[in-house]
Amino acid sequence: GAVVSQHPSRVICKSGTSVKIECRSLDFQATTMFWYRQFPKQSLMLMATSNEGSKATYEQGVEKDKFLINHASLTLSTLTVTSAHPEDSSFYICSAGWTGTSSRPSYNEQFFGPGTRLTVL
Amino acid sequence: QKEVEQNSGPLSVPEGAIASLNCTYSDRGSQSFFWYRQYSGKSPELIMSIYSNGDKEDGRFTAQLNKASQYVSLLIRDSQPSDSATYLCAVNTPGFGANNLFFGTGTRLTVIP
Protein backbone atom coordinates (compact mmCIF):
# COMPACT_ATOMS: atom_id res chain seq x y z
CA GLY A 1 0.00 0.00 0.00
CA ALA A 2 0.83 3.72 -0.03
CA VAL A 3 1.91 3.88 -3.65
CA VAL A 4 2.35 7.20 -5.40
CA SER A 5 2.86 7.40 -9.14
CA GLN A 6 4.23 10.26 -11.16
CA HIS A 7 4.09 10.86 -14.87
CA PRO A 8 6.09 11.43 -16.95
CA SER A 9 9.29 10.09 -15.44
CA ARG A 10 11.44 12.10 -17.80
CA VAL A 11 10.77 15.00 -20.12
CA ILE A 12 12.93 17.06 -22.42
CA CYS A 13 11.46 20.23 -23.83
CA LYS A 14 12.44 23.42 -25.57
CA SER A 15 12.75 26.68 -23.73
CA GLY A 16 9.45 28.53 -23.55
CA THR A 17 7.18 25.50 -23.55
CA SER A 18 4.99 24.35 -20.67
CA VAL A 19 5.25 20.98 -19.03
CA LYS A 20 2.61 19.24 -16.95
CA ILE A 21 3.53 16.62 -14.35
CA GLU A 22 0.90 14.38 -12.80
CA CYS A 23 1.03 12.88 -9.34
CA ARG A 24 -1.40 10.18 -8.25
CA SER A 25 -1.91 8.31 -5.01
CA LEU A 26 -2.92 4.86 -6.20
CA ASP A 27 -4.20 3.08 -3.13
CA PHE A 28 -5.12 5.77 -0.66
CA GLN A 29 -6.76 9.16 -0.60
CA ALA A 30 -4.18 11.86 -0.04
CA THR A 31 -5.24 14.64 2.27
CA THR A 32 -2.32 16.73 1.18
CA MET A 33 0.13 16.61 -1.70
CA PHE A 34 3.53 18.22 -1.80
CA TRP A 35 5.81 19.23 -4.63
CA TYR A 36 9.56 19.25 -4.20
CA ARG A 37 12.46 20.14 -6.43
CA GLN A 38 15.93 18.73 -6.13
CA PHE A 39 18.99 19.95 -7.98
CA PRO A 40 21.96 17.59 -8.42
CA LYS A 41 23.74 16.79 -5.17
CA GLN A 42 21.46 19.12 -3.23
CA SER A 43 18.76 18.50 -0.69
CA LEU A 44 15.03 18.44 -1.26
CA MET A 45 13.40 21.82 -1.56
CA LEU A 46 9.70 22.08 -0.84
CA MET A 47 7.99 24.15 -3.50
CA ALA A 48 4.35 24.02 -2.47
CA THR A 49 1.72 22.23 -0.48
CA SER A 50 -1.74 21.57 -1.81
CA ASN A 51 -4.96 20.29 -0.35
CA GLU A 52 -7.75 18.93 -2.48
CA GLY A 53 -10.10 21.63 -3.66
CA SER A 54 -8.13 24.58 -2.35
CA LYS A 55 -5.33 26.78 -3.59
CA ALA A 56 -1.78 25.63 -3.10
CA THR A 57 0.47 27.22 -0.53
CA TYR A 58 3.80 28.16 -2.07
CA GLU A 59 7.11 28.40 -0.27
CA GLN A 60 8.92 31.67 -0.22
CA GLY A 61 10.72 32.35 -3.47
CA VAL A 62 8.60 29.98 -5.57
CA GLU A 63 6.66 31.79 -8.29
CA LYS A 64 3.07 30.65 -8.18
CA ASP A 65 2.38 31.95 -11.68
CA LYS A 66 5.22 29.90 -13.07
CA PHE A 67 4.54 26.70 -11.17
CA LEU A 68 0.82 26.08 -11.41
CA ILE A 69 -0.58 23.46 -9.08
CA ASN A 70 -4.00 21.90 -9.41
CA HIS A 71 -5.26 19.44 -6.82
CA ALA A 72 -8.52 18.34 -8.38
CA SER A 73 -9.18 15.23 -6.31
CA LEU A 74 -7.91 13.28 -3.33
CA THR A 75 -5.82 11.14 -5.66
CA LEU A 76 -4.50 13.56 -8.26
CA SER A 77 -2.37 16.68 -8.23
CA THR A 78 -0.67 18.30 -11.21
CA LEU A 79 2.26 20.67 -11.47
CA THR A 80 2.60 22.73 -14.62
CA VAL A 81 5.89 24.45 -15.27
CA THR A 82 4.93 27.34 -17.53
CA SER A 83 7.34 28.89 -20.04
CA ALA A 84 10.11 26.61 -18.89
CA HIS A 85 13.72 27.78 -19.09
CA PRO A 86 17.00 25.90 -18.71
CA GLU A 87 17.30 26.99 -15.09
CA ASP A 88 14.07 25.08 -14.39
CA SER A 89 15.82 21.83 -15.28
CA SER A 90 15.64 19.74 -12.15
CA PHE A 91 14.24 16.63 -10.53
CA TYR A 92 10.63 17.28 -9.51
CA ILE A 93 9.17 14.97 -6.90
CA CYS A 94 5.68 14.85 -5.51
CA SER A 95 4.61 13.26 -2.28
CA ALA A 96 1.26 12.46 -0.76
CA GLY A 97 0.26 12.54 2.84
CA TRP A 98 -2.66 11.07 4.72
CA THR A 99 -4.13 11.73 8.13
CA GLY A 100 -6.68 8.99 8.51
CA THR A 101 -7.05 6.40 11.20
CA SER A 102 -6.35 3.09 9.52
CA SER A 103 -3.02 1.42 10.08
CA ARG A 104 -1.48 2.10 6.71
CA PRO A 105 -0.43 4.68 5.77
CA SER A 106 0.13 5.81 9.30
CA TYR A 107 -0.83 9.20 10.49
CA ASN A 108 1.07 12.07 8.84
CA GLU A 109 3.52 9.99 6.83
CA GLN A 110 4.51 11.25 3.40
CA PHE A 111 5.03 8.91 0.47
CA PHE A 112 7.00 10.01 -2.52
CA GLY A 113 6.40 9.47 -6.18
CA PRO A 114 9.31 8.29 -8.34
CA GLY A 115 10.06 11.79 -9.58
CA THR A 116 10.17 13.54 -12.94
CA ARG A 117 13.45 14.61 -14.43
CA LEU A 118 12.91 17.77 -16.45
CA THR A 119 15.49 18.98 -18.93
CA VAL A 120 14.84 22.28 -20.68
CA LEU A 121 17.00 22.90 -23.72
CA GLN B 1 12.17 28.07 9.91
CA LYS B 2 12.31 24.80 11.77
CA GLU B 3 15.78 23.28 11.70
CA VAL B 4 16.65 19.68 11.22
CA GLU B 5 20.34 19.01 11.17
CA GLN B 6 22.32 16.06 9.97
CA ASN B 7 25.98 15.46 9.36
CA SER B 8 26.31 15.49 5.58
CA GLY B 9 29.00 12.82 5.64
CA PRO B 10 30.08 10.92 3.78
CA LEU B 11 29.93 8.21 6.37
CA SER B 12 31.82 5.10 5.36
CA VAL B 13 31.46 1.76 7.10
CA PRO B 14 32.68 -1.71 6.15
CA GLU B 15 30.21 -4.33 5.11
CA GLY B 16 28.70 -6.08 8.12
CA ALA B 17 29.30 -3.19 10.49
CA ILE B 18 26.73 -1.01 12.23
CA ALA B 19 26.06 2.34 10.59
CA SER B 20 24.87 5.07 12.94
CA LEU B 21 23.12 8.12 11.54
CA ASN B 22 22.18 11.05 13.72
CA CYS B 23 19.75 13.92 13.47
CA THR B 24 18.91 16.82 15.75
CA TYR B 25 15.92 19.11 15.57
CA SER B 26 15.25 22.53 16.95
CA ASP B 27 11.55 22.53 17.82
CA ARG B 28 10.82 20.87 21.13
CA GLY B 29 7.19 20.54 20.10
CA SER B 30 7.98 18.17 17.22
CA GLN B 31 6.17 14.88 17.58
CA SER B 32 6.68 12.71 14.51
CA PHE B 33 10.00 11.62 13.09
CA PHE B 34 10.89 9.81 9.93
CA TRP B 35 13.87 8.36 8.15
CA TYR B 36 13.93 8.25 4.38
CA ARG B 37 16.48 6.57 2.14
CA GLN B 38 17.33 8.13 -1.20
CA TYR B 39 19.41 6.37 -3.79
CA SER B 40 21.23 8.52 -6.30
CA GLY B 41 18.85 9.72 -8.99
CA LYS B 42 15.80 8.31 -7.22
CA SER B 43 13.13 9.74 -4.98
CA PRO B 44 13.10 9.25 -1.19
CA GLU B 45 11.66 6.08 0.27
CA LEU B 46 10.23 5.94 3.78
CA ILE B 47 12.03 3.34 5.86
CA MET B 48 11.15 4.19 9.47
CA SER B 49 8.77 6.33 11.45
CA ILE B 50 8.93 6.87 15.20
CA TYR B 51 6.66 8.80 17.49
CA SER B 52 7.61 7.82 21.06
CA ASN B 53 10.80 7.99 23.04
CA GLY B 54 12.92 4.88 22.89
CA ASP B 55 13.83 2.38 20.23
CA LYS B 56 11.84 1.02 17.33
CA GLU B 57 13.20 -1.91 15.40
CA ASP B 58 12.32 -3.07 11.90
CA GLY B 59 14.58 -5.75 10.49
CA ARG B 60 18.13 -4.43 10.34
CA PHE B 61 16.96 -0.89 11.09
CA THR B 62 16.51 0.62 14.54
CA ALA B 63 15.28 4.15 15.07
CA GLN B 64 15.99 5.81 18.39
CA LEU B 65 14.20 8.89 19.66
CA ASN B 66 15.14 11.08 22.60
CA LYS B 67 12.79 14.03 22.81
CA ALA B 68 14.48 15.51 25.87
CA SER B 69 17.73 15.81 23.94
CA GLN B 70 15.96 16.51 20.66
CA TYR B 71 17.70 13.91 18.63
CA VAL B 72 16.69 10.96 16.56
CA SER B 73 19.05 8.35 15.19
CA LEU B 74 19.01 5.44 12.80
CA LEU B 75 21.11 2.36 13.26
CA ILE B 76 21.65 -0.04 10.41
CA ARG B 77 22.97 -3.41 11.53
CA ASP B 78 24.91 -5.76 9.28
CA SER B 79 25.35 -2.99 6.72
CA GLN B 80 25.26 -4.06 3.10
CA PRO B 81 26.61 -2.33 0.00
CA SER B 82 22.97 -1.93 -1.08
CA ASP B 83 22.47 0.33 1.95
CA SER B 84 24.75 2.91 0.31
CA ALA B 85 22.48 5.91 -0.14
CA THR B 86 21.64 9.28 1.33
CA TYR B 87 19.52 9.08 4.48
CA LEU B 88 17.14 11.94 5.17
CA CYS B 89 15.77 12.74 8.58
CA ALA B 90 12.35 14.40 8.59
CA VAL B 91 10.33 15.93 11.39
CA ASN B 92 6.68 16.91 11.72
CA THR B 93 5.68 19.63 14.12
CA PRO B 94 2.05 20.29 15.05
CA GLY B 95 0.88 23.64 13.83
CA PHE B 96 2.75 23.39 10.55
CA GLY B 97 0.28 21.03 8.92
CA ALA B 98 -0.52 17.43 9.71
CA ASN B 99 1.59 16.11 6.86
CA ASN B 100 4.19 18.85 6.55
CA LEU B 101 7.72 17.64 7.10
CA PHE B 102 10.96 19.51 7.66
CA PHE B 103 13.85 17.64 6.11
CA GLY B 104 17.50 17.57 7.00
CA THR B 105 20.02 17.84 4.21
CA GLY B 106 20.81 14.13 4.47
CA THR B 107 23.79 11.97 5.37
CA ARG B 108 25.49 10.09 2.59
CA LEU B 109 26.35 6.55 3.64
CA THR B 110 28.81 4.35 1.81
CA VAL B 111 29.12 0.69 2.76
CA ILE B 112 32.45 -0.69 1.62
CA PRO B 113 32.42 -4.34 0.49
Short mmCIF file of N, CA and C in Angstrom, two decimals, chain B residues 10-99:
data_model
loop_
_atom_site.label_atom_id
_atom_site.label_comp_id
_atom_site.label_asym_id
_atom_site.label_seq_id
_atom_site.Cartn_x
_atom_site.Cartn_y
_atom_site.Cartn_z
N PRO B 10 30.57 12.30 3.84
CA PRO B 10 30.08 10.92 3.78
C PRO B 10 30.52 10.09 4.97
N LEU B 11 29.64 9.16 5.33
CA LEU B 11 29.93 8.21 6.37
C LEU B 11 30.25 6.88 5.69
N SER B 12 31.42 6.36 5.97
CA SER B 12 31.82 5.10 5.36
C SER B 12 31.96 4.03 6.43
N VAL B 13 31.34 2.90 6.18
CA VAL B 13 31.46 1.76 7.10
C VAL B 13 31.74 0.51 6.29
N PRO B 14 32.44 -0.45 6.87
CA PRO B 14 32.68 -1.71 6.15
C PRO B 14 31.43 -2.58 6.17
N GLU B 15 31.33 -3.41 5.18
CA GLU B 15 30.21 -4.33 5.11
C GLU B 15 30.13 -5.17 6.38
N GLY B 16 28.91 -5.31 6.90
CA GLY B 16 28.70 -6.08 8.12
C GLY B 16 28.74 -5.27 9.39
N ALA B 17 29.21 -4.04 9.31
CA ALA B 17 29.30 -3.19 10.49
C ALA B 17 27.96 -2.51 10.76
N ILE B 18 27.91 -1.80 11.90
CA ILE B 18 26.73 -1.01 12.23
C ILE B 18 26.96 0.43 11.77
N ALA B 19 26.02 0.93 11.00
CA ALA B 19 26.06 2.34 10.59
C ALA B 19 25.15 3.13 11.51
N SER B 20 25.64 4.24 12.02
CA SER B 20 24.87 5.07 12.94
C SER B 20 24.70 6.46 12.34
N LEU B 21 23.45 6.82 12.15
CA LEU B 21 23.12 8.12 11.54
C LEU B 21 22.37 8.95 12.57
N ASN B 22 22.76 10.20 12.69
CA ASN B 22 22.18 11.05 13.72
C ASN B 22 21.49 12.28 13.14
N CYS B 23 20.54 12.77 13.90
CA CYS B 23 19.75 13.92 13.47
C CYS B 23 19.31 14.68 14.70
N THR B 24 19.43 16.00 14.67
CA THR B 24 18.91 16.82 15.75
C THR B 24 17.88 17.79 15.18
N TYR B 25 16.96 18.20 16.03
CA TYR B 25 15.92 19.11 15.57
C TYR B 25 15.74 20.22 16.58
N SER B 26 15.24 21.35 16.11
CA SER B 26 15.25 22.53 16.95
C SER B 26 13.95 22.76 17.72
N ASP B 27 12.83 22.24 17.20
CA ASP B 27 11.55 22.53 17.82
C ASP B 27 11.16 21.46 18.82
N ARG B 28 11.12 21.84 20.07
CA ARG B 28 10.82 20.87 21.13
C ARG B 28 9.41 20.31 21.01
N GLY B 29 8.55 21.01 20.27
CA GLY B 29 7.19 20.54 20.10
C GLY B 29 7.01 19.50 19.00
N SER B 30 8.07 19.16 18.29
CA SER B 30 7.98 18.17 17.22
C SER B 30 7.56 16.83 17.79
N GLN B 31 6.73 16.12 17.02
CA GLN B 31 6.17 14.88 17.58
C GLN B 31 6.32 13.67 16.69
N SER B 32 6.58 13.86 15.41
CA SER B 32 6.68 12.71 14.51
C SER B 32 8.00 12.80 13.77
N PHE B 33 8.64 11.63 13.62
CA PHE B 33 10.00 11.62 13.09
C PHE B 33 10.14 10.48 12.09
N PHE B 34 10.84 10.77 11.03
CA PHE B 34 10.89 9.81 9.93
C PHE B 34 12.31 9.73 9.38
N TRP B 35 12.63 8.55 8.89
CA TRP B 35 13.87 8.36 8.15
C TRP B 35 13.52 7.90 6.74
N TYR B 36 14.10 8.60 5.77
CA TYR B 36 13.93 8.25 4.38
C TYR B 36 15.30 7.87 3.80
N ARG B 37 15.27 6.96 2.87
CA ARG B 37 16.48 6.57 2.14
C ARG B 37 16.33 7.04 0.70
N GLN B 38 17.37 7.66 0.17
CA GLN B 38 17.33 8.13 -1.20
C GLN B 38 18.56 7.64 -1.94
N TYR B 39 18.32 6.79 -2.91
CA TYR B 39 19.41 6.37 -3.79
C TYR B 39 19.64 7.47 -4.81
N SER B 40 20.86 7.49 -5.32
CA SER B 40 21.23 8.52 -6.30
C SER B 40 20.30 8.49 -7.51
N GLY B 41 19.73 9.62 -7.83
CA GLY B 41 18.85 9.72 -8.99
C GLY B 41 17.43 9.22 -8.76
N LYS B 42 17.14 8.82 -7.54
CA LYS B 42 15.80 8.31 -7.22
C LYS B 42 15.13 9.20 -6.19
N SER B 43 13.85 8.96 -5.97
CA SER B 43 13.13 9.74 -4.98
C SER B 43 13.26 9.08 -3.61
N PRO B 44 12.97 9.82 -2.53
CA PRO B 44 13.10 9.25 -1.19
C PRO B 44 12.08 8.14 -0.93
N GLU B 45 12.50 7.22 -0.11
CA GLU B 45 11.66 6.08 0.27
C GLU B 45 11.60 6.03 1.79
N LEU B 46 10.39 5.98 2.33
CA LEU B 46 10.23 5.94 3.78
C LEU B 46 10.67 4.58 4.31
N ILE B 47 11.59 4.60 5.29
CA ILE B 47 12.03 3.34 5.86
C ILE B 47 11.66 3.19 7.34
N MET B 48 11.51 4.29 8.04
CA MET B 48 11.15 4.19 9.47
C MET B 48 10.37 5.42 9.89
N SER B 49 9.42 5.22 10.77
CA SER B 49 8.77 6.33 11.45
C SER B 49 8.79 6.03 12.94
N ILE B 50 8.91 7.07 13.75
CA ILE B 50 8.93 6.87 15.20
C ILE B 50 8.26 8.05 15.85
N TYR B 51 7.46 7.76 16.87
CA TYR B 51 6.66 8.80 17.49
C TYR B 51 6.89 8.91 18.99
N SER B 52 7.44 7.84 19.61
CA SER B 52 7.61 7.82 21.06
C SER B 52 9.08 7.67 21.41
N ASN B 53 9.44 8.15 22.57
CA ASN B 53 10.80 7.99 23.04
C ASN B 53 11.19 6.51 23.11
N GLY B 54 12.45 6.24 22.81
CA GLY B 54 12.92 4.88 22.89
C GLY B 54 13.34 4.36 21.54
N ASP B 55 13.38 3.05 21.44
CA ASP B 55 13.83 2.38 20.23
C ASP B 55 12.66 1.75 19.49
N LYS B 56 12.80 1.73 18.17
CA LYS B 56 11.84 1.02 17.33
C LYS B 56 12.63 0.24 16.30
N GLU B 57 12.40 -1.06 16.26
CA GLU B 57 13.20 -1.91 15.40
C GLU B 57 12.35 -2.43 14.25
N ASP B 58 12.97 -2.49 13.07
CA ASP B 58 12.32 -3.07 11.90
C ASP B 58 13.41 -3.72 11.06
N GLY B 59 13.52 -5.04 11.22
CA GLY B 59 14.58 -5.75 10.49
C GLY B 59 15.95 -5.30 10.95
N ARG B 60 16.77 -4.88 10.00
CA ARG B 60 18.13 -4.43 10.34
C ARG B 60 18.16 -2.97 10.80
N PHE B 61 17.02 -2.31 10.75
CA PHE B 61 16.96 -0.89 11.09
C PHE B 61 16.40 -0.69 12.50
N THR B 62 17.03 0.21 13.24
CA THR B 62 16.51 0.62 14.54
C THR B 62 16.52 2.14 14.60
N ALA B 63 15.36 2.70 14.85
CA ALA B 63 15.28 4.15 15.07
C ALA B 63 15.26 4.40 16.57
N GLN B 64 15.95 5.44 16.98
CA GLN B 64 15.99 5.81 18.39
C GLN B 64 15.58 7.27 18.51
N LEU B 65 14.70 7.52 19.46
CA LEU B 65 14.20 8.89 19.66
C LEU B 65 14.43 9.30 21.10
N ASN B 66 14.97 10.49 21.29
CA ASN B 66 15.14 11.08 22.60
C ASN B 66 14.63 12.51 22.52
N LYS B 67 13.41 12.71 22.94
CA LYS B 67 12.79 14.03 22.81
C LYS B 67 13.42 15.03 23.77
N ALA B 68 13.87 14.59 24.91
CA ALA B 68 14.48 15.51 25.87
C ALA B 68 15.75 16.14 25.29
N SER B 69 16.49 15.33 24.55
CA SER B 69 17.73 15.81 23.94
C SER B 69 17.52 16.26 22.51
N GLN B 70 16.33 16.08 22.01
CA GLN B 70 15.96 16.51 20.66
C GLN B 70 16.85 15.89 19.60
N TYR B 71 17.00 14.58 19.70
CA TYR B 71 17.70 13.91 18.63
C TYR B 71 17.01 12.60 18.29
N VAL B 72 17.21 12.22 17.05
CA VAL B 72 16.69 10.96 16.56
C VAL B 72 17.81 10.32 15.74
N SER B 73 17.97 9.03 15.90
CA SER B 73 19.05 8.35 15.19
C SER B 73 18.52 7.12 14.48
N LEU B 74 19.32 6.65 13.54
CA LEU B 74 19.01 5.44 12.80
C LEU B 74 20.24 4.55 12.82
N LEU B 75 20.03 3.34 13.27
CA LEU B 75 21.11 2.36 13.26
C LEU B 75 20.79 1.32 12.19
N ILE B 76 21.80 1.00 11.41
CA ILE B 76 21.65 -0.04 10.41
C ILE B 76 22.64 -1.14 10.77
N ARG B 77 22.11 -2.28 11.16
CA ARG B 77 22.97 -3.41 11.53
C ARG B 77 23.33 -4.22 10.30
N ASP B 78 24.48 -4.90 10.38
CA ASP B 78 24.91 -5.76 9.28
C ASP B 78 24.81 -5.00 7.95
N SER B 79 25.45 -3.86 7.90
CA SER B 79 25.35 -2.99 6.72
C SER B 79 25.76 -3.73 5.46
N GLN B 80 25.02 -3.45 4.40
CA GLN B 80 25.26 -4.06 3.10
C GLN B 80 25.60 -2.98 2.09
N PRO B 81 26.33 -3.33 1.04
CA PRO B 81 26.61 -2.33 0.00
C PRO B 81 25.33 -1.70 -0.56
N SER B 82 24.24 -2.47 -0.57
CA SER B 82 22.97 -1.93 -1.08
C SER B 82 22.37 -0.87 -0.15
N ASP B 83 22.93 -0.74 1.05
CA ASP B 83 22.47 0.33 1.95
C ASP B 83 23.12 1.67 1.61
N SER B 84 24.08 1.66 0.71
CA SER B 84 24.75 2.91 0.31
C SER B 84 23.73 3.84 -0.33
N ALA B 85 23.51 4.97 0.30
CA ALA B 85 22.48 5.91 -0.14
C ALA B 85 22.61 7.15 0.73
N THR B 86 21.76 8.11 0.45
CA THR B 86 21.64 9.28 1.33
C THR B 86 20.42 9.07 2.23
N TYR B 87 20.60 9.28 3.52
CA TYR B 87 19.52 9.08 4.48
C TYR B 87 19.04 10.44 4.98
N LEU B 88 17.75 10.66 4.80
CA LEU B 88 17.14 11.94 5.17
C LEU B 88 16.33 11.78 6.45
N CYS B 89 16.56 12.67 7.36
CA CYS B 89 15.77 12.74 8.58
C CYS B 89 14.67 13.77 8.35
N ALA B 90 13.46 13.47 8.77
CA ALA B 90 12.35 14.40 8.59
C ALA B 90 11.54 14.48 9.87
N VAL B 91 11.02 15.65 10.14
CA VAL B 91 10.33 15.93 11.39
C VAL B 91 9.01 16.64 11.11
N ASN B 92 7.97 16.22 11.80
CA ASN B 92 6.68 16.91 11.72
C ASN B 92 6.40 17.61 13.04
N THR B 93 5.99 18.84 12.93
CA THR B 93 5.68 19.63 14.12
C THR B 93 4.25 20.10 14.05
N PRO B 94 3.43 19.81 15.05
CA PRO B 94 2.05 20.29 15.05
C PRO B 94 1.99 21.79 14.86
N GLY B 95 1.02 22.21 14.11
CA GLY B 95 0.88 23.64 13.83
C GLY B 95 1.43 24.03 12.48
N PHE B 96 2.20 23.13 11.88
CA PHE B 96 2.75 23.39 10.55
C PHE B 96 2.11 22.48 9.51
N GLY B 97 0.95 21.92 9.86
CA GLY B 97 0.28 21.03 8.92
C GLY B 97 0.50 19.58 9.31
N ALA B 98 -0.58 18.81 9.24
CA ALA B 98 -0.52 17.43 9.71
C ALA B 98 0.49 16.60 8.94
N ASN B 99 0.67 16.90 7.68
CA ASN B 99 1.59 16.11 6.86
C ASN B 99 2.89 16.83 6.55
#
